[in-house]
Amino acid sequence: MIPRSLLFVPADSEKKLAKALTIAADALILDLEDSVAAPNRAAARHKVCACLKHGAPMQLYVRVNAPGSVDLLHDLDAIVPAAPAALVVPKVETIEDLIQLDRLIAEREVQAGLTRGQIKLLPVATETPRAVLNLLAYQKAPPRLMALTWGAEDLAAALGASTNRGLGGEFLFTYQVVRSLALIAAKAAQVGAIETLYADFRDEVGLERSARNAAMEGFDGMLAIHPGQVAVINEAFSPSEPEIAHAQRVVAAFAHGEGVAALDGKMLDMPHLKQAQAILARAERLASLRP
Ligand code: COA
Ligand code: MG
């Protein structure tokens, strides 16, 4: 199942790694890229491997370095044999990047005696202008693609923007377009869509608004950068009791097998039934994950 909350943890920090394992995130993203200074990277790889060997109550993902970097090869050599559930890949620009990465991972999976394709891929798909223009190609991605996420920080730098937020704090139009394209590209490729992070980690109200909007729009989960964000995100991406009750009423309204029904004075047809069934399926999957 696509995780609701994915908490970034700088992998060079023993303290944060230990703390993260106690947080109810559906997945951790142990970071070897931007949150780790280059001189600490080798030691961070060892910490990631130790963490993967030890195991955790949540899924463990690793953010590796960008395609084309020497660091990426060192990351893959060290990390693939330790079998993380997925690799988060920054700054992916083209589908060829993903295809090449797929091959590099597969070689190392086979060498390590793992199942070819078991390590999934979660690219950050919008970090450069070229990457945005190539979003359509995700429909031809290798089968290990599990979801994609988007980012506004590196893209703003690449566009020469001074900021990605308007005066009211909302994403400027360019980033709203990119966000929507990432969502649509993910769904067209039949994989999960993960909302980008909310950087202002003390602003719980803003985080909740952002997470709930994303869930309503069809995103499956959201990145977190601070332990305090995880509960809010989990809640926003779990169907609420009233949503479940309403979905059950919608499904019941179609019990007689017709293509259209009425509920509370409103017409319902197939898209409403599909949405209701999706909410109930998601609620069931979540209930089976945690008591
Ligand atoms: N994972 C695990 N533990 C974390 C954490 C994280 N992402 N962020 C903070 N913590 C821990 C802190 O170490 C601290 O632990 P303590 O109570 O044992 O002292 C506690 O949570 C409270 O942290 P707080 O003091 O509120 O924040 P901070 O100033 O220590 O850290 C950041 C702020 C932004 C540096 C930190 O949240 C962080 O490193 N986030 C992840 C950054 C990252 O990975 N970026 C890459 C993706 S963009
Ligand atoms: Mg970045």
mmCIF file of C-alpha atoms and ligand atoms in Angstrom:
data_model
loop_
_atom_site.group_PDB
_atom_site.id
_atom_site.type_symbol
_atom_site.label_atom_id
_atom_site.label_comp_id
_atom_site.label_asym_id
_atom_site.label_seq_id
_atom_site.Cartn_x
_atom_site.Cartn_y
_atom_site.Cartn_z
ATOM 1 C CA MET A 1 0.000 0.000 0.000
ATOM 2 C CA ILE A 2 1.186 3.532 -0.762
ATOM 3 C CA PRO A 3 2.250 5.141 2.543
ATOM 4 C CA ARG A 4 0.257 8.087 3.863
ATOM 5 C CA SER A 5 3.199 9.698 5.635
ATOM 6 C CA LEU A 6 6.856 9.532 4.550
ATOM 7 C CA LEU A 7 9.231 11.093 7.071
ATOM 8 C CA PHE A 8 12.629 12.308 5.877
ATOM 9 C CA VAL A 9 15.481 11.541 8.260
ATOM 10 C CA PRO A 10 19.026 12.831 7.648
ATOM 11 C CA ALA A 11 20.921 9.539 7.648
ATOM 12 C CA ASP A 12 24.059 10.952 9.271
ATOM 13 C CA SER A 13 22.163 11.681 12.491
ATOM 14 C CA GLU A 14 22.154 8.758 14.927
ATOM 15 C CA LYS A 15 19.818 10.738 17.174
ATOM 16 C CA LYS A 16 17.215 11.448 14.479
ATOM 17 C CA LEU A 17 17.374 7.882 13.165
ATOM 18 C CA ALA A 18 16.644 6.552 16.645
ATOM 19 C CA LYS A 19 13.822 9.024 17.167
ATOM 20 C CA ALA A 20 12.276 8.359 13.748
ATOM 21 C CA LEU A 21 11.905 4.651 14.549
ATOM 22 C CA THR A 22 9.518 5.601 17.378
ATOM 23 C CA ILE A 23 7.264 7.752 15.159
ATOM 24 C CA ALA A 24 4.071 6.333 13.590
ATOM 25 C CA ALA A 25 5.100 7.226 10.033
ATOM 26 C CA ASP A 26 4.026 4.697 7.385
ATOM 27 C CA ALA A 27 7.481 5.058 5.824
ATOM 28 C CA LEU A 28 10.820 6.652 6.655
ATOM 29 C CA ILE A 29 13.022 8.128 3.952
ATOM 30 C CA LEU A 30 16.598 7.767 5.169
ATOM 31 C CA ASP A 31 18.300 10.608 3.340
ATOM 32 C CA LEU A 32 21.736 10.355 1.745
ATOM 33 C CA GLU A 33 21.304 13.431 -0.454
ATOM 34 C CA ASP A 34 20.812 17.091 0.393
ATOM 35 C CA SER A 35 20.435 16.842 4.174
ATOM 36 C CA VAL A 36 23.801 15.068 4.512
ATOM 37 C CA ALA A 37 27.059 16.991 4.037
ATOM 38 C CA ALA A 38 29.374 15.290 1.529
ATOM 39 C CA PRO A 39 32.087 14.377 4.090
ATOM 40 C CA ASN A 40 29.482 12.513 6.183
ATOM 41 C CA ARG A 41 28.037 10.479 3.323
ATOM 42 C CA ALA A 42 30.133 7.336 3.687
ATOM 43 C CA ALA A 43 29.352 7.079 7.395
ATOM 44 C CA ALA A 44 25.676 7.778 6.668
ATOM 45 C CA ARG A 45 25.583 4.802 4.252
ATOM 46 C CA HIS A 46 26.803 2.538 7.055
ATOM 47 C CA LYS A 47 24.095 3.868 9.370
ATOM 48 C CA VAL A 48 21.437 3.253 6.720
ATOM 49 C CA CYS A 49 22.611 -0.339 6.223
ATOM 50 C CA ALA A 50 22.584 -0.970 9.972
ATOM 51 C CA CYS A 51 19.063 0.411 10.171
ATOM 52 C CA LEU A 52 17.871 -1.756 7.252
ATOM 53 C CA LYS A 53 19.426 -4.869 8.810
ATOM 54 C CA HIS A 54 17.817 -4.158 12.138
ATOM 55 C CA GLY A 55 14.376 -3.608 10.595
ATOM 56 C CA ALA A 56 11.588 -1.251 11.636
ATOM 57 C CA PRO A 57 7.835 -1.169 12.257
ATOM 58 C CA MET A 58 7.384 0.972 9.127
ATOM 59 C CA GLN A 59 8.589 0.728 5.525
ATOM 60 C CA LEU A 60 12.171 1.901 5.058
ATOM 61 C CA TYR A 61 13.045 3.903 1.957
ATOM 62 C CA VAL A 62 16.380 5.538 1.135
ATOM 63 C CA ARG A 63 16.870 8.777 -0.773
ATOM 64 C CA VAL A 64 19.950 8.289 -2.928
ATOM 65 C CA ASN A 65 21.868 10.927 -4.867
ATOM 66 C CA ALA A 66 20.910 12.216 -8.293
ATOM 67 C CA PRO A 67 21.228 10.217 -11.530
ATOM 68 C CA GLY A 68 24.620 10.753 -13.154
ATOM 69 C CA SER A 69 26.439 11.479 -9.884
ATOM 70 C CA VAL A 70 29.329 9.373 -8.596
ATOM 71 C CA ASP A 71 27.630 9.400 -5.205
ATOM 72 C CA LEU A 72 24.652 7.548 -6.696
ATOM 73 C CA LEU A 73 26.850 4.586 -7.651
ATOM 74 C CA HIS A 74 28.358 4.479 -4.160
ATOM 75 C CA ASP A 75 24.842 4.675 -2.717
ATOM 76 C CA LEU A 76 23.594 1.790 -4.854
ATOM 77 C CA ASP A 77 26.633 -0.406 -4.127
ATOM 78 C CA ALA A 78 26.131 0.063 -0.403
ATOM 79 C CA ILE A 79 22.335 0.173 -0.122
ATOM 80 C CA VAL A 80 20.829 -2.249 -2.655
ATOM 81 C CA PRO A 81 22.219 -5.400 -0.937
ATOM 82 C CA ALA A 82 20.545 -4.234 2.300
ATOM 83 C CA ALA A 83 17.190 -4.321 0.461
ATOM 84 C CA PRO A 84 15.276 -1.151 1.294
ATOM 85 C CA ALA A 85 11.601 -1.255 0.269
ATOM 86 C CA ALA A 86 12.173 1.633 -2.133
ATOM 87 C CA LEU A 87 14.665 4.190 -3.348
ATOM 88 C CA VAL A 88 13.626 7.828 -3.538
ATOM 89 C CA VAL A 89 15.491 9.420 -6.442
ATOM 90 C CA PRO A 90 15.975 13.187 -6.670
ATOM 91 C CA LYS A 91 16.394 15.264 -9.819
ATOM 92 C CA VAL A 92 15.177 12.647 -12.283
ATOM 93 C CA GLU A 93 14.940 14.422 -15.649
ATOM 94 C CA THR A 94 14.084 11.841 -18.273
ATOM 95 C CA ILE A 95 12.608 8.389 -18.539
ATOM 96 C CA GLU A 96 16.068 7.223 -19.670
ATOM 97 C CA ASP A 97 17.347 8.203 -16.198
ATOM 98 C CA LEU A 98 14.821 5.807 -14.691
ATOM 99 C CA ILE A 99 15.485 3.025 -17.165
ATOM 100 C CA GLN A 100 19.210 3.232 -16.491
ATOM 101 C CA LEU A 101 18.612 3.301 -12.760
ATOM 102 C CA ASP A 102 16.354 0.271 -13.095
ATOM 103 C CA ARG A 103 19.237 -1.599 -14.749
ATOM 104 C CA LEU A 104 21.792 -0.505 -12.145
ATOM 105 C CA ILE A 105 19.497 -1.651 -9.345
ATOM 106 C CA ALA A 106 18.626 -4.938 -11.080
ATOM 107 C CA GLU A 107 22.328 -5.872 -11.514
ATOM 108 C CA ARG A 108 22.910 -5.340 -7.821
ATOM 109 C CA GLU A 109 19.699 -7.110 -6.785
ATOM 110 C CA VAL A 110 20.729 -10.201 -8.727
ATOM 111 C CA GLN A 111 24.273 -10.093 -7.305
ATOM 112 C CA ALA A 112 22.872 -9.851 -3.777
ATOM 113 C CA GLY A 113 20.449 -12.746 -4.287
ATOM 114 C CA LEU A 114 17.388 -10.507 -4.094
ATOM 115 C CA THR A 115 14.352 -10.740 -6.343
ATOM 116 C CA ARG A 116 14.801 -8.621 -9.450
ATOM 117 C CA GLY A 117 12.395 -5.671 -9.163
ATOM 118 C CA GLN A 118 11.742 -5.977 -5.421
ATOM 119 C CA ILE A 119 13.216 -2.559 -4.623
ATOM 120 C CA LYS A 120 10.668 0.002 -5.780
ATOM 121 C CA LEU A 121 11.324 3.476 -7.193
ATOM 122 C CA LEU A 122 9.872 6.778 -6.036
ATOM 123 C CA PRO A 123 11.304 9.598 -8.164
ATOM 124 C CA VAL A 124 11.068 13.273 -7.341
ATOM 125 C CA ALA A 125 9.785 14.061 -10.791
ATOM 126 C CA THR A 126 9.732 17.856 -11.111
ATOM 127 C CA GLU A 127 13.031 19.234 -9.850
ATOM 128 C CA THR A 128 14.198 20.715 -13.154
ATOM 129 C CA PRO A 129 12.356 22.381 -16.071
ATOM 130 C CA ARG A 130 13.216 19.440 -18.356
ATOM 131 C CA ALA A 131 11.847 17.023 -15.806
ATOM 132 C CA VAL A 132 8.479 18.809 -15.870
ATOM 133 C CA LEU A 133 8.339 18.640 -19.662
ATOM 134 C CA ASN A 134 9.069 14.893 -19.491
ATOM 135 C CA LEU A 135 6.304 13.976 -17.035
ATOM 136 C CA LEU A 136 4.210 12.382 -19.803
ATOM 137 C CA ALA A 137 6.813 9.649 -20.246
ATOM 138 C CA TYR A 138 6.126 8.075 -16.839
ATOM 139 C CA GLN A 139 3.565 5.879 -18.563
ATOM 140 C CA LYS A 140 6.575 3.985 -19.992
ATOM 141 C CA ALA A 141 8.432 3.685 -16.681
ATOM 142 C CA PRO A 142 9.893 0.364 -15.491
ATOM 143 C CA PRO A 143 7.500 -1.759 -13.390
ATOM 144 C CA ARG A 144 9.383 -1.012 -10.173
ATOM 145 C CA LEU A 145 7.953 2.543 -10.252
ATOM 146 C CA MET A 146 5.615 2.676 -7.218
ATOM 147 C CA ALA A 147 4.766 6.368 -6.982
ATOM 148 C CA LEU A 148 6.092 9.756 -7.832
ATOM 149 C CA THR A 149 6.417 12.927 -5.885
ATOM 150 C CA TRP A 150 7.168 16.493 -6.799
ATOM 151 C CA GLY A 151 9.295 19.291 -5.388
ATOM 152 C CA ALA A 152 9.159 23.058 -5.646
ATOM 153 C CA GLU A 153 12.474 24.075 -4.068
ATOM 154 C CA ASP A 154 15.020 22.847 -6.596
ATOM 155 C CA LEU A 155 12.658 23.762 -9.435
ATOM 156 C CA ALA A 156 12.396 27.362 -8.219
ATOM 157 C CA ALA A 157 16.187 27.600 -8.135
ATOM 158 C CA ALA A 158 16.419 26.094 -11.633
ATOM 159 C CA LEU A 159 13.833 28.557 -12.972
ATOM 160 C CA GLY A 160 15.698 31.531 -11.553
ATOM 161 C CA ALA A 161 12.786 32.364 -9.254
ATOM 162 C CA SER A 162 13.349 34.242 -6.023
ATOM 163 C CA THR A 163 10.567 32.246 -4.318
ATOM 164 C CA ASN A 164 7.876 29.672 -5.090
ATOM 165 C CA ARG A 165 5.293 31.162 -2.695
ATOM 166 C CA GLY A 166 3.092 34.153 -3.320
ATOM 167 C CA LEU A 167 2.421 36.947 -0.833
ATOM 168 C CA GLY A 168 -0.429 34.932 0.744
ATOM 169 C CA GLY A 169 1.851 31.929 1.326
ATOM 170 C CA GLU A 170 0.249 29.780 -1.392
ATOM 171 C CA PHE A 171 2.285 28.170 -4.174
ATOM 172 C CA LEU A 172 2.589 30.524 -7.151
ATOM 173 C CA PHE A 173 0.751 29.482 -10.308
ATOM 174 C CA THR A 174 3.768 27.809 -11.929
ATOM 175 C CA TYR A 175 4.143 25.397 -8.979
ATOM 176 C CA GLN A 176 0.410 24.707 -8.791
ATOM 177 C CA VAL A 177 0.528 23.664 -12.450
ATOM 178 C CA VAL A 178 3.564 21.465 -11.839
ATOM 179 C CA ARG A 179 1.868 19.886 -8.808
ATOM 180 C CA SER A 180 -1.243 19.047 -10.833
ATOM 181 C CA LEU A 181 0.837 17.646 -13.679
ATOM 182 C CA ALA A 182 2.721 15.413 -11.245
ATOM 183 C CA LEU A 183 -0.572 14.122 -9.823
ATOM 184 C CA ILE A 184 -1.968 13.431 -13.288
ATOM 185 C CA ALA A 185 1.280 11.851 -14.515
ATOM 186 C CA ALA A 186 1.270 9.496 -11.515
ATOM 187 C CA LYS A 187 -2.322 8.444 -12.060
ATOM 188 C CA ALA A 188 -1.810 8.022 -15.813
ATOM 189 C CA ALA A 189 1.096 5.712 -14.997
ATOM 190 C CA GLN A 190 -1.157 3.912 -12.472
ATOM 191 C CA VAL A 191 1.137 4.574 -9.529
ATOM 192 C CA GLY A 192 0.801 6.554 -6.298
ATOM 193 C CA ALA A 193 1.072 10.330 -6.034
ATOM 194 C CA ILE A 194 2.880 11.834 -3.048
ATOM 195 C CA GLU A 195 2.383 15.483 -2.071
ATOM 196 C CA THR A 196 5.526 17.522 -1.521
ATOM 197 C CA LEU A 197 6.703 18.553 1.949
ATOM 198 C CA TYR A 198 5.378 21.448 4.006
ATOM 199 C CA ALA A 199 8.547 23.227 5.063
ATOM 200 C CA ASP A 200 7.129 25.402 7.871
ATOM 201 C CA PHE A 201 7.103 22.592 10.422
ATOM 202 C CA ARG A 202 5.748 24.672 13.298
ATOM 203 C CA ASP A 203 2.623 25.658 11.313
ATOM 204 C CA GLU A 204 0.195 22.837 12.075
ATOM 205 C CA VAL A 205 -2.830 24.673 10.693
ATOM 206 C CA GLY A 206 -1.136 25.281 7.357
ATOM 207 C CA LEU A 207 0.101 21.685 7.211
ATOM 208 C CA GLU A 208 -3.369 20.317 7.886
ATOM 209 C CA ARG A 209 -4.878 22.476 5.150
ATOM 210 C CA SER A 210 -2.208 21.428 2.696
ATOM 211 C CA ALA A 211 -2.511 17.716 3.537
ATOM 212 C CA ARG A 212 -6.310 17.682 3.437
ATOM 213 C CA ASN A 213 -6.380 19.492 0.094
ATOM 214 C CA ALA A 214 -3.903 16.985 -1.310
ATOM 215 C CA ALA A 215 -5.934 14.019 -0.054
ATOM 216 C CA MET A 216 -9.142 15.473 -1.537
ATOM 217 C CA GLU A 217 -7.428 15.956 -4.887
ATOM 218 C CA GLY A 218 -6.251 12.356 -5.139
ATOM 219 C CA PHE A 219 -2.758 12.347 -3.669
ATOM 220 C CA ASP A 220 -2.158 9.138 -1.697
ATOM 221 C CA GLY A 221 0.328 10.446 0.853
ATOM 222 C CA MET A 222 2.660 13.300 1.747
ATOM 223 C CA LEU A 223 6.301 13.885 2.602
ATOM 224 C CA ALA A 224 7.157 15.000 6.155
ATOM 225 C CA ILE A 225 10.350 16.576 7.429
ATOM 226 C CA HIS A 226 9.595 16.691 11.163
ATOM 227 C CA PRO A 227 8.137 14.078 13.534
ATOM 228 C CA GLY A 228 5.447 16.561 14.586
ATOM 229 C CA GLN A 229 3.963 16.497 11.062
ATOM 230 C CA VAL A 230 3.294 12.768 10.876
ATOM 231 C CA ALA A 231 0.067 12.463 12.881
ATOM 232 C CA VAL A 232 -1.561 15.349 11.000
ATOM 233 C CA ILE A 233 -0.651 13.779 7.668
ATOM 234 C CA ASN A 234 -1.829 10.281 8.656
ATOM 235 C CA GLU A 235 -5.150 11.722 9.743
ATOM 236 C CA ALA A 236 -5.604 13.738 6.538
ATOM 237 C CA PHE A 237 -4.940 10.685 4.333
ATOM 238 C CA SER A 238 -7.221 8.340 6.284
ATOM 239 C CA PRO A 239 -10.933 8.363 5.456
ATOM 240 C CA SER A 240 -12.820 9.933 8.378
ATOM 241 C CA GLU A 241 -15.802 8.236 10.091
ATOM 242 C CA PRO A 242 -18.326 10.567 8.354
ATOM 243 C CA GLU A 243 -16.640 9.899 4.979
ATOM 244 C CA ILE A 244 -16.844 6.146 5.553
ATOM 245 C CA ALA A 245 -20.483 6.370 6.666
ATOM 246 C CA HIS A 246 -21.375 8.440 3.603
ATOM 247 C CA ALA A 247 -19.536 6.034 1.301
ATOM 248 C CA GLN A 248 -21.474 3.127 2.792
ATOM 249 C CA ARG A 249 -24.747 4.967 2.103
ATOM 250 C CA VAL A 250 -23.674 5.640 -1.492
ATOM 251 C CA VAL A 251 -22.838 1.974 -2.057
ATOM 252 C CA ALA A 252 -26.145 0.956 -0.466
ATOM 253 C CA ALA A 253 -28.013 3.343 -2.782
ATOM 254 C CA PHE A 254 -26.760 1.302 -5.751
ATOM 255 C CA ALA A 255 -27.717 -2.024 -4.203
ATOM 256 C CA HIS A 256 -30.592 -2.503 -6.654
ATOM 257 C CA GLY A 257 -28.122 -2.710 -9.558
ATOM 258 C CA GLU A 258 -29.150 0.389 -11.498
ATOM 259 C CA GLY A 259 -26.643 2.835 -12.975
ATOM 260 C CA VAL A 260 -28.091 5.885 -11.291
ATOM 261 C CA ALA A 261 -29.483 6.524 -7.806
ATOM 262 C CA ALA A 262 -30.690 9.345 -5.571
ATOM 263 C CA LEU A 263 -29.352 10.172 -2.113
ATOM 264 C CA ASP A 264 -30.389 13.186 -0.016
ATOM 265 C CA GLY A 265 -31.932 14.819 -3.077
ATOM 266 C CA LYS A 266 -28.781 14.499 -5.217
ATOM 267 C CA MET A 267 -28.143 12.372 -8.272
ATOM 268 C CA LEU A 268 -25.468 9.709 -7.995
ATOM 269 C CA ASP A 269 -23.966 7.823 -10.903
ATOM 270 C CA MET A 270 -20.977 5.599 -11.597
ATOM 271 C CA PRO A 271 -18.148 8.031 -10.677
ATOM 272 C CA HIS A 272 -19.761 8.535 -7.251
ATOM 273 C CA LEU A 273 -20.018 4.786 -6.743
ATOM 274 C CA LYS A 274 -16.365 4.318 -7.736
ATOM 275 C CA GLN A 275 -15.256 7.068 -5.335
ATOM 276 C CA ALA A 276 -17.278 5.533 -2.508
ATOM 277 C CA GLN A 277 -15.865 2.077 -3.187
ATOM 278 C CA ALA A 278 -12.336 3.514 -3.235
ATOM 279 C CA ILE A 279 -12.882 5.180 0.159
ATOM 280 C CA LEU A 280 -14.179 1.919 1.663
ATOM 281 C CA ALA A 281 -11.318 -0.094 0.159
ATOM 282 C CA ARG A 282 -8.783 2.383 1.557
ATOM 283 C CA ALA A 283 -10.426 2.331 5.004
ATOM 284 C CA GLU A 284 -10.325 -1.469 4.978
ATOM 285 C CA ARG A 285 -6.664 -1.582 3.970
ATOM 286 C CA LEU A 286 -5.753 0.893 6.711
ATOM 287 C CA ALA A 287 -7.736 -1.050 9.312
ATOM 288 C CA SER A 288 -5.850 -4.207 8.358
ATOM 289 C CA LEU A 289 -2.487 -2.411 8.729
ATOM 290 C CA ARG A 290 -2.892 -1.097 12.252
ATOM 291 C CA PRO A 291 -5.260 -2.023 15.074
HETATM 292 N N1 COA B 1 13.531 12.732 11.952
HETATM 293 C C1 COA B 1 13.765 12.290 13.197
HETATM 294 N N2 COA B 1 13.875 13.084 14.277
HETATM 295 C C2 COA B 1 13.738 14.407 14.066
HETATM 296 C C3 COA B 1 13.503 14.939 12.790
HETATM 297 C C4 COA B 1 13.393 14.058 11.701
HETATM 298 N N3 COA B 1 13.172 14.476 10.451
HETATM 299 N N4 COA B 1 13.390 16.274 12.887
HETATM 300 C C5 COA B 1 13.555 16.585 14.184
HETATM 301 N N5 COA B 1 13.772 15.458 14.910
HETATM 302 C C6 COA B 1 13.965 15.336 16.353
HETATM 303 C C7 COA B 1 15.005 16.289 16.894
HETATM 304 O O1 COA B 1 16.272 15.680 16.850
HETATM 305 C C8 COA B 1 14.513 16.500 18.284
HETATM 306 O O2 COA B 1 14.852 15.370 19.051
HETATM 307 P P1 COA B 1 14.970 15.452 20.648
HETATM 308 O O3 COA B 1 13.632 15.810 21.166
HETATM 309 O O4 COA B 1 15.448 14.098 21.036
HETATM 310 O O5 COA B 1 15.996 16.561 20.901
HETATM 311 C C9 COA B 1 13.000 16.490 18.127
HETATM 312 O O6 COA B 1 12.752 15.748 16.943
HETATM 313 C C10 COA B 1 12.394 17.868 17.999
HETATM 314 O O7 COA B 1 13.024 18.557 16.937
HETATM 315 P P2 COA B 1 13.015 20.142 16.851
HETATM 316 O O8 COA B 1 13.919 20.702 17.902
HETATM 317 O O9 COA B 1 11.628 20.604 16.826
HETATM 318 O O10 COA B 1 13.627 20.401 15.442
HETATM 319 P P3 COA B 1 15.175 20.598 15.085
HETATM 320 O O11 COA B 1 15.466 22.060 15.146
HETATM 321 O O12 COA B 1 16.018 19.677 15.886
HETATM 322 O O13 COA B 1 15.237 20.101 13.578
HETATM 323 C C11 COA B 1 15.118 20.190 11.225
HETATM 324 C C12 COA B 1 14.652 20.823 12.525
HETATM 325 C C13 COA B 1 14.370 20.827 10.058
HETATM 326 C C14 COA B 1 16.632 20.394 11.063
HETATM 327 C C15 COA B 1 14.799 18.679 11.292
HETATM 328 O O14 COA B 1 13.419 18.554 11.467
HETATM 329 C C16 COA B 1 15.259 17.846 10.130
HETATM 330 O O15 COA B 1 16.412 17.457 10.071
HETATM 331 N N6 COA B 1 14.341 17.499 9.227
HETATM 332 C C17 COA B 1 14.638 16.652 8.095
HETATM 333 C C18 COA B 1 15.388 17.410 7.037
HETATM 334 C C19 COA B 1 15.578 16.583 5.808
HETATM 335 O O16 COA B 1 15.723 15.369 5.843
HETATM 336 N N7 COA B 1 15.579 17.225 4.655
HETATM 337 C C20 COA B 1 15.717 16.519 3.403
HETATM 338 C C21 COA B 1 14.453 16.462 2.694
HETATM 339 S S1 COA B 1 13.969 18.042 2.101
HETATM 340 MG MG MG B 2 16.255 18.832 -2.916
#
